[in-house]
CSV table of C-alpha atoms and ligand atoms in Angstrom, one decimal:
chain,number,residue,atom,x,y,z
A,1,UNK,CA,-31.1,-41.3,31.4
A,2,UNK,CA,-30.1,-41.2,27.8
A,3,UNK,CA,-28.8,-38.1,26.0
A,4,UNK,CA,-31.4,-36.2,24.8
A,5,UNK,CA,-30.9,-34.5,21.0
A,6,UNK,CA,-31.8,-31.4,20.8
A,7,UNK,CA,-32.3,-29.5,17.4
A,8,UNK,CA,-33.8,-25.5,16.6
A,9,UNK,CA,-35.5,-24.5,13.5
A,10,UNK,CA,-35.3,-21.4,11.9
A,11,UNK,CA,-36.7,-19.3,9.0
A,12,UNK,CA,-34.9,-17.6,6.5
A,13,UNK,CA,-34.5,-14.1,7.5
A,14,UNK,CA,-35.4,-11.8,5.2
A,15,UNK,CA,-33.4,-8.0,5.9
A,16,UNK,CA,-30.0,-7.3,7.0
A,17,UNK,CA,-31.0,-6.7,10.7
A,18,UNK,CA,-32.4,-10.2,10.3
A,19,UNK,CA,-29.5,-11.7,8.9
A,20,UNK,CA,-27.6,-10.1,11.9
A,21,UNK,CA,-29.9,-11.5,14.6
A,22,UNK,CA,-30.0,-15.5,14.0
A,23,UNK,CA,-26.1,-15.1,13.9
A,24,UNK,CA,-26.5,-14.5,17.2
A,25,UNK,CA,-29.5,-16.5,17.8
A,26,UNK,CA,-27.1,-19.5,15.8
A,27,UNK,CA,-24.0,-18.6,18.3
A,28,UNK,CA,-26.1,-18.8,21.7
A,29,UNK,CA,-28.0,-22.1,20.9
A,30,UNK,CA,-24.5,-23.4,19.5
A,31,UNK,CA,-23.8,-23.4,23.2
A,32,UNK,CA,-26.5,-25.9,23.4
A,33,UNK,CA,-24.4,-28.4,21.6
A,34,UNK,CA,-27.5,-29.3,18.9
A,35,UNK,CA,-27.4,-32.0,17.0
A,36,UNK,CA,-28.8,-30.1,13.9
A,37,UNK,CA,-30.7,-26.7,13.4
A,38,UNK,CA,-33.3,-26.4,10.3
A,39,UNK,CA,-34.2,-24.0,7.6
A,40,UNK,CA,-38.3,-23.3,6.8
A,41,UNK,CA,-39.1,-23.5,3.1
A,42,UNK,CA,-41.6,-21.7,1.3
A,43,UNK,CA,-43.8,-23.7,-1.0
A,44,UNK,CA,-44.2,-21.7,-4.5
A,45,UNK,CA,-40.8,-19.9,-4.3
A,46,UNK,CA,-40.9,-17.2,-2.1
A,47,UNK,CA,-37.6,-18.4,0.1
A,48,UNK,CA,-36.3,-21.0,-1.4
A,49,UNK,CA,-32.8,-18.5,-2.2
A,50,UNK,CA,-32.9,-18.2,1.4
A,51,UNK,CA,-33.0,-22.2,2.9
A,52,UNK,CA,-30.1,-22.5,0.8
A,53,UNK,CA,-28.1,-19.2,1.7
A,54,UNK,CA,-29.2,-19.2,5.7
A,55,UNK,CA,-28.1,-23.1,5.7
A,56,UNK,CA,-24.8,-22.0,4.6
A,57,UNK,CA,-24.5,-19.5,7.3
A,58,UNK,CA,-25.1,-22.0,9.9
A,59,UNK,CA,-22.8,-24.1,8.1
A,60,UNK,CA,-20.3,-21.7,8.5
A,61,UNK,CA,-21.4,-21.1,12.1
A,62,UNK,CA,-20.3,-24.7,12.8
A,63,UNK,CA,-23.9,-26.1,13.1
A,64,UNK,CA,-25.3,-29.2,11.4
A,65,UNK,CA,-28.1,-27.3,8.9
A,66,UNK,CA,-30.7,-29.3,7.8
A,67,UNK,CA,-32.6,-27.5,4.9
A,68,UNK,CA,-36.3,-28.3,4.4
A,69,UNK,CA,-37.9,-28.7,1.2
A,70,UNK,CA,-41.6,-28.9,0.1
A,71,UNK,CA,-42.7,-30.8,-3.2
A,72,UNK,CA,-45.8,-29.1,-3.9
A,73,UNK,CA,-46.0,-26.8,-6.6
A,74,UNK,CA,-42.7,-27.7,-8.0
A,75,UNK,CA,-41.7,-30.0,-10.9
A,76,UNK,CA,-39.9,-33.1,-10.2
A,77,UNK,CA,-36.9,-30.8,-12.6
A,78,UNK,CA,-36.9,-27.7,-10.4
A,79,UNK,CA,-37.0,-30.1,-7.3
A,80,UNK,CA,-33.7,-31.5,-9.0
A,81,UNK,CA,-32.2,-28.6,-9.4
A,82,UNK,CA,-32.7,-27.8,-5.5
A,83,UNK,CA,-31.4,-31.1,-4.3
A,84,UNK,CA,-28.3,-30.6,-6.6
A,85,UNK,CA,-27.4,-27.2,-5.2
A,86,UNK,CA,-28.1,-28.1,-2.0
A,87,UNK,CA,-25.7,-31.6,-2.6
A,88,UNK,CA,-23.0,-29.4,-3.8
A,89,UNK,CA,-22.7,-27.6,-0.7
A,90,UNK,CA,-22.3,-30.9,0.6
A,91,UNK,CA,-25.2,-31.0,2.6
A,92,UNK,CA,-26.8,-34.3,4.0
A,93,UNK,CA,-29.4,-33.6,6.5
A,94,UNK,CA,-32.9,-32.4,4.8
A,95,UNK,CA,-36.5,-32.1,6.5
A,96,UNK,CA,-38.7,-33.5,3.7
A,97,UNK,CA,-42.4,-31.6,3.2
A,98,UNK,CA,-45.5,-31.7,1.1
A,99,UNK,CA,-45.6,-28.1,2.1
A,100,UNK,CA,-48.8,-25.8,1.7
A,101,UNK,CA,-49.5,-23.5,-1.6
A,102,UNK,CA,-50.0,-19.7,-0.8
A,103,UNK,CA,-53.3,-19.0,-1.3
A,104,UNK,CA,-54.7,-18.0,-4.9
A,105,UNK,CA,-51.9,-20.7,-6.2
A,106,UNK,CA,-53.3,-23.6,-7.7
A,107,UNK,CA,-50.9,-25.7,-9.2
A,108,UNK,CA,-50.1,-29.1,-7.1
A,109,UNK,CA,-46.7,-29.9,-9.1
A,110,UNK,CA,-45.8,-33.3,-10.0
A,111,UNK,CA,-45.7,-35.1,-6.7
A,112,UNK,CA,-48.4,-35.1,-4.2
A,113,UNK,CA,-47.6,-35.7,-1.1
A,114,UNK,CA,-44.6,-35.7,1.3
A,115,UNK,CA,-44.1,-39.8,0.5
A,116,UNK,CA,-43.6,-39.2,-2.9
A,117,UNK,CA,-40.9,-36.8,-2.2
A,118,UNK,CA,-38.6,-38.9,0.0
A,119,UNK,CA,-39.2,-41.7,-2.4
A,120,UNK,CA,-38.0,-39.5,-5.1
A,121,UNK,CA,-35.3,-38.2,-3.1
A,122,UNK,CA,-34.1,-41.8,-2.1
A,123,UNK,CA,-34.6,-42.5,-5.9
A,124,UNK,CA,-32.0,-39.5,-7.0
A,125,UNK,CA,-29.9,-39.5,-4.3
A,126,UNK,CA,-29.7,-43.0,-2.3
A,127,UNK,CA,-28.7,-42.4,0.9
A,128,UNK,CA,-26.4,-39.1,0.5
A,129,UNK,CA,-29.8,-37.5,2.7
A,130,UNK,CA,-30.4,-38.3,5.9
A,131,UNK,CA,-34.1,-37.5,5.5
A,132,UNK,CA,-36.8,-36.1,8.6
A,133,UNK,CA,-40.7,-36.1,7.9
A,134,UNK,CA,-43.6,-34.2,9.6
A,135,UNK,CA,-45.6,-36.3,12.3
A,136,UNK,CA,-49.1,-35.3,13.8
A,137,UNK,CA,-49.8,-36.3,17.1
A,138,UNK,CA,-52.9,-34.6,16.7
A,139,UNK,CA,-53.3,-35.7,13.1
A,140,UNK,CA,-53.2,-33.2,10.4
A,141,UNK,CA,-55.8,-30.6,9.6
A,142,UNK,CA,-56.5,-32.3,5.9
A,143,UNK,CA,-56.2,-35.9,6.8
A,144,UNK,CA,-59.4,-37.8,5.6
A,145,UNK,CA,-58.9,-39.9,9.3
A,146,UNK,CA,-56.3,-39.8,12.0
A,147,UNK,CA,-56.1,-44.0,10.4
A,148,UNK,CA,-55.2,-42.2,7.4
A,149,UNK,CA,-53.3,-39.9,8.4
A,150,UNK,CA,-51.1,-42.3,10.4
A,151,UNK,CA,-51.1,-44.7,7.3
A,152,UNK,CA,-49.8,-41.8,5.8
A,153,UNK,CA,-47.1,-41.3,8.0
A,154,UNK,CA,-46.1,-45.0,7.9
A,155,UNK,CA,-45.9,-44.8,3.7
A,156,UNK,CA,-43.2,-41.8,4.8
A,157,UNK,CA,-41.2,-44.2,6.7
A,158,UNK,CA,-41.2,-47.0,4.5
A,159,UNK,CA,-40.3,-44.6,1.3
A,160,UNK,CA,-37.3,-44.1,3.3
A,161,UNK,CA,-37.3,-41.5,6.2
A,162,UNK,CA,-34.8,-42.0,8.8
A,163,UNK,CA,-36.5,-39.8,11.2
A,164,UNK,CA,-39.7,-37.3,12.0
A,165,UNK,CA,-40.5,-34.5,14.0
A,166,UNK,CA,-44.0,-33.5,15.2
A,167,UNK,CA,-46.0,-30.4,14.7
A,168,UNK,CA,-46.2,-28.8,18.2
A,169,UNK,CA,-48.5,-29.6,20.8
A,170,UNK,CA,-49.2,-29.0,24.4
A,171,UNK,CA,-50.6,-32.5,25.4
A,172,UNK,CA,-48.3,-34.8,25.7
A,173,UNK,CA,-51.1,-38.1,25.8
A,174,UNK,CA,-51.0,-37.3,22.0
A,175,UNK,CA,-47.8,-38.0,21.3
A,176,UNK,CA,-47.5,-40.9,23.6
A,177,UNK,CA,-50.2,-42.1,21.7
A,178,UNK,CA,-49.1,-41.5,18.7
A,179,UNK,CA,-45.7,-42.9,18.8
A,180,UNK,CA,-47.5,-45.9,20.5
A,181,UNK,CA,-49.5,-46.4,17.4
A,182,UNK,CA,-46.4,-46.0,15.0
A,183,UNK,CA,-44.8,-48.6,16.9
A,184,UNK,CA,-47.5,-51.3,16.4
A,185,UNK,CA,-47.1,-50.6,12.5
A,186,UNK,CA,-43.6,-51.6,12.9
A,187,UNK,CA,-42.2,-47.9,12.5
A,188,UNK,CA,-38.9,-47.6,14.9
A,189,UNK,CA,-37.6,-44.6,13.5
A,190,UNK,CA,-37.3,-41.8,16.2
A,191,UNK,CA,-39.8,-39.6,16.6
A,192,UNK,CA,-39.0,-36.4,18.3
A,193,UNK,CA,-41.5,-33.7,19.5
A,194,UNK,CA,-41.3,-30.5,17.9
A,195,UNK,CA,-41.3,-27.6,20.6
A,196,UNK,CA,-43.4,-24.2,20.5
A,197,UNK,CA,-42.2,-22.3,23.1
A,198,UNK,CA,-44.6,-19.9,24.0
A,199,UNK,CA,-43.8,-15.4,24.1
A,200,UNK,CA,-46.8,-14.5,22.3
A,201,UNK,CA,-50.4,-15.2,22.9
A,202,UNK,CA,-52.5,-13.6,19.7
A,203,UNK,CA,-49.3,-15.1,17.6
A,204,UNK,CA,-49.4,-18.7,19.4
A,205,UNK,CA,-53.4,-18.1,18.9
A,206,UNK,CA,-52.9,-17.2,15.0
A,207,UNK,CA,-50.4,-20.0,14.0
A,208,UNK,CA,-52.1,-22.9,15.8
A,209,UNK,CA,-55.5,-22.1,13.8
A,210,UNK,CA,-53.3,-22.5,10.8
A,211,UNK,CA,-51.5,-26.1,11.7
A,212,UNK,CA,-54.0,-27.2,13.9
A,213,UNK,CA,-52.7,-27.6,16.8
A,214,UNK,CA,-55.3,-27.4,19.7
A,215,UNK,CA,-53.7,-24.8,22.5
A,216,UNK,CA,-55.5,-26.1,25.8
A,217,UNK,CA,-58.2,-23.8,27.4
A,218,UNK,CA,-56.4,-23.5,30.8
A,219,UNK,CA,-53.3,-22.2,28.5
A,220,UNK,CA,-55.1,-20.0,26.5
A,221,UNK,CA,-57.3,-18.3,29.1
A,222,UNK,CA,-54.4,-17.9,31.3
A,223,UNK,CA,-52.7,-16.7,28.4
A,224,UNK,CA,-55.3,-13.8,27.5
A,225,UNK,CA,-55.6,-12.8,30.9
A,226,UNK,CA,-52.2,-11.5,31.2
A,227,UNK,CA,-53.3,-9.2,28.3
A,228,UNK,CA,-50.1,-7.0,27.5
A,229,UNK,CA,-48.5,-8.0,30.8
A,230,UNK,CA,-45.5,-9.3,28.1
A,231,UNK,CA,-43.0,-10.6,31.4
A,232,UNK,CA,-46.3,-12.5,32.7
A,233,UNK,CA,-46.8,-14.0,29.5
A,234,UNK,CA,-43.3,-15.3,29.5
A,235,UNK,CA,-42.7,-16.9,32.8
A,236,UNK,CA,-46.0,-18.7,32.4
A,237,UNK,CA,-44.7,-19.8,29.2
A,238,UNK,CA,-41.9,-20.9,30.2
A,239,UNK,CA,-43.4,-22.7,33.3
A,240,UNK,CA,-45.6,-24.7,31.0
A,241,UNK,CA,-43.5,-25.4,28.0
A,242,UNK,CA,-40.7,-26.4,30.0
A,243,UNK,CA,-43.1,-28.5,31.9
A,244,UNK,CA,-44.2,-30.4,28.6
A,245,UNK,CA,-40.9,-31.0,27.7
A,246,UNK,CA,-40.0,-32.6,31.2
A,247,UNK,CA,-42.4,-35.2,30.9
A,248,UNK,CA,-41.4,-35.7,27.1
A,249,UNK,CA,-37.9,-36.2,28.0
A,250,UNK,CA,-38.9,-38.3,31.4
A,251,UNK,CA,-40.9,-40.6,29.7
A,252,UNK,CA,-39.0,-41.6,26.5
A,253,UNK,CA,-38.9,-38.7,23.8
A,254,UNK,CA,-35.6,-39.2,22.0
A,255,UNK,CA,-35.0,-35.4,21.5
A,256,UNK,CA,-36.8,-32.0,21.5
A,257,UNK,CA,-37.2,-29.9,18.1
A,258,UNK,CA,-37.9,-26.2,19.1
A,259,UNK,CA,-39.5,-23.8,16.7
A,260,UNK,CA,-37.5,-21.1,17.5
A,261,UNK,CA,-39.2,-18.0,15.8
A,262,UNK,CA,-35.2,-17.1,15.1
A,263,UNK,CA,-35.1,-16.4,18.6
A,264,UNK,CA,-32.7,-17.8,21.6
A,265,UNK,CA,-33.9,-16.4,24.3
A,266,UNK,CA,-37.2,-18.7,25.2
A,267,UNK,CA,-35.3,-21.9,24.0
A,268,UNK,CA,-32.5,-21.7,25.5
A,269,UNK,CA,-33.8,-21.0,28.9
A,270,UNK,CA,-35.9,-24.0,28.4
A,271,UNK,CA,-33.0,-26.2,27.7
A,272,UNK,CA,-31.3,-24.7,30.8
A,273,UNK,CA,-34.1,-25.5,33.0
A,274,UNK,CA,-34.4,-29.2,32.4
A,275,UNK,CA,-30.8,-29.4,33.7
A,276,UNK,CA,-30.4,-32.2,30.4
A,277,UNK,CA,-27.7,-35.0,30.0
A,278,UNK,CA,-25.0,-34.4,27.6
A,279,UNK,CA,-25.7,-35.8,24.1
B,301,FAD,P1,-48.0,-35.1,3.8
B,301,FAD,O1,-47.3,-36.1,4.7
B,301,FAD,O2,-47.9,-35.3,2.4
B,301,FAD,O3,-49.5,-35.1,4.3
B,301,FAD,C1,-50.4,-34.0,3.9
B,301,FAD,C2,-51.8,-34.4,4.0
B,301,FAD,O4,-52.1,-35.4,3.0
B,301,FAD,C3,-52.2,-35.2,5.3
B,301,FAD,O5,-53.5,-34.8,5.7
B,301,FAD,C4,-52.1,-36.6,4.9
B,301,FAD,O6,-53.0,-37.4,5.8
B,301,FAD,C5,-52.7,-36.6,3.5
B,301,FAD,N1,-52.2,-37.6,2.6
B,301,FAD,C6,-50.9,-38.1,2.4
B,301,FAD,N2,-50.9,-39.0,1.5
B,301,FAD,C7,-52.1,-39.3,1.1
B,301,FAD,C8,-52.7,-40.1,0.2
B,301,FAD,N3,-52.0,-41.0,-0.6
B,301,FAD,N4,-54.1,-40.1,0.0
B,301,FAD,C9,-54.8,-39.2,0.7
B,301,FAD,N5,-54.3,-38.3,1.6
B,301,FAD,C10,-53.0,-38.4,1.8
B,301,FAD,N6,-44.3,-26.1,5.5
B,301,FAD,C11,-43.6,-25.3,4.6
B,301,FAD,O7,-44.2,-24.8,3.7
B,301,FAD,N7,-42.3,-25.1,4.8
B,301,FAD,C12,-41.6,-25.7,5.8
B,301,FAD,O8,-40.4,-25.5,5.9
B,301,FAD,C13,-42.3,-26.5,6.7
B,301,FAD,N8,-41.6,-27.1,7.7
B,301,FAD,C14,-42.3,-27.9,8.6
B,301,FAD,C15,-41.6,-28.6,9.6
B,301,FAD,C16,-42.3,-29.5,10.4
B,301,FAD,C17,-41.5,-30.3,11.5
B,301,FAD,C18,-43.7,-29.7,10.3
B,301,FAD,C19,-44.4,-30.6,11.3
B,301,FAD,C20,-44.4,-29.0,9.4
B,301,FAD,C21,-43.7,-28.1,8.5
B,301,FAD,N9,-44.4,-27.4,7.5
B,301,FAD,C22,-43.7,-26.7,6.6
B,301,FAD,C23,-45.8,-27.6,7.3
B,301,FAD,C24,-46.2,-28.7,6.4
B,301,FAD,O9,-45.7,-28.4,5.1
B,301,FAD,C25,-47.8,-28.8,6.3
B,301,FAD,O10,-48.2,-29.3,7.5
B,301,FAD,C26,-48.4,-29.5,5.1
B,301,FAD,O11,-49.8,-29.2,5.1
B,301,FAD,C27,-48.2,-31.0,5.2
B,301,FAD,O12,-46.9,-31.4,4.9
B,301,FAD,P2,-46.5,-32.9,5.2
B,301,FAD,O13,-45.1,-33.1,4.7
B,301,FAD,O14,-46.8,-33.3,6.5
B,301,FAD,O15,-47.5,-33.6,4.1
């Protein structure tokens, strides 16, 4: 079996105590040898001090910090000015968004859509960036048609991205499917599934309404009978997320992304249970 490569996101905390905790969260999944962890980005401003300042914790940390940036909203100057900061801290990794505008903001910004960002970054920057995109096994909420969507996805790849991860999902068909259908377009870049482990059920409820990504009835009735039974709700969880990620490893996924919610705990168990090879 070939190494699998595993990678955590995180979000840029925003108090001290926060600060504190992914330190430790950064020091337990270090353990996990990753091959990178990533920074959320707020579209319109509200974190973008934050990427930049919690990548170079990580950095310091010893991790691999890939920060993500989102073109909408922003002018192709401001979106210089980020690149060059983030460049002078000799960074090279970067997870390349269209990103979503906080509601009741209504400029787009100068480019459009995620494509036009990695062809702008490739323009700038040649290949200093080793650049990741978003993939939708279960297409994305907006896309006119899961063909466009995948088009879409294609027009990322050929503007230059060396990689993608997936918004999470529980069925793994899709993203067989999906990566299938990339493949006949020609696309061989790896595509590696993005991980929601799952501690919290109105919260997994809440954020897959926002991304669209479709939680299973059996999960979420199981889920919602547990009611505030919080150590039930984890070791189902675990049982089913770590079951996901068997068969993605099993049958060909390169790595596993996990969203980690700046938590180790539900992650790293995960990781622990599928007993992985070495990358
Ligand atoms: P795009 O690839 O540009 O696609 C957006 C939509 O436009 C799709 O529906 C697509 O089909 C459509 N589209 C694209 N091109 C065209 C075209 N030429 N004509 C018509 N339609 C078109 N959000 C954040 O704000 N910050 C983050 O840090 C962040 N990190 C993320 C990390 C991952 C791994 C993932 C999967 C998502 C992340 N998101 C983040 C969410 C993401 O920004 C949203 O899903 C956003 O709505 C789409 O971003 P995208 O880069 O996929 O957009």
């Amino acid at each position: 079996m070939k190494p699998i490569e595993l990678s955590f996101e995180f979000f840029p905390p925003k108090t001290p105590e926060g600060i504190e905790k992914l330190r430790a969260t950064g020091a337990q999944l270090k353990a996990l040898n990753p091959k990178f962890v990533s920074v959320t980005f707020g579209a319109g401003g509200s974190t973008q001090q934050g990427t930049l300042d919690t990548v170079v914790e990580m950095m310091k940390q010893g991790l691999e910090a890939a920060p993500h940036l989102s073109c909408i909203g922003s002018s192709k100057e401001s979106l210089r000015a980020i690149l060059g900061a983030y460049r002078e801290h000799g960074i090279r990794h970067i997870v390349a968004l269209r990103g979503d505008l906080p509601s009741g903001m209504g400029e787009v910004g100068e480019l459009r859509y995620a494509s036009e960002l990695v062809g702008f970054i490739r323009a700038e920057h040649g290949d200093w960036f080793n650049i990741e995109v978003a993939a939708y096994p279960e297409y994305h909420p907006q896309a006119r048609s899961p063909k466009s969507d995948m088009d879409n996805f294609v027009r990322k790849v050929q503007a230059g991205a060396n990689s993608a991860i997936t918004q999470y999902f529980f069925n793994a068909d899709a993203y067989f499917r999906f990566v299938d259908d990339a493949r006949k377009l020609g696309v061989d870049i790896p595509i590696v599934p993005g991980i929601m482990p799952i501690t919290n059920f109105s919260q997994l409820m809440r954020f897959s309404e926002m991304c669209g990504a479709e939680v299973p009835k059996w999960i979420a009735r199981r889920l919602e009978s547990f009611g505030d039974d919080k150590e039930a709700i984890r070791a189902f969880g675990l049982d089913v997320v770590t079951g996901l990620c068997e068969r993605l490893t099993k049958e060909g996924a390169p790595g596993l992304h996990f969203y980690t919610l700046n938590g180790a705990a539900a992650s790293k168990t995960i990781c622990e249970r599928l007993a992985l090879p070495e990358a």
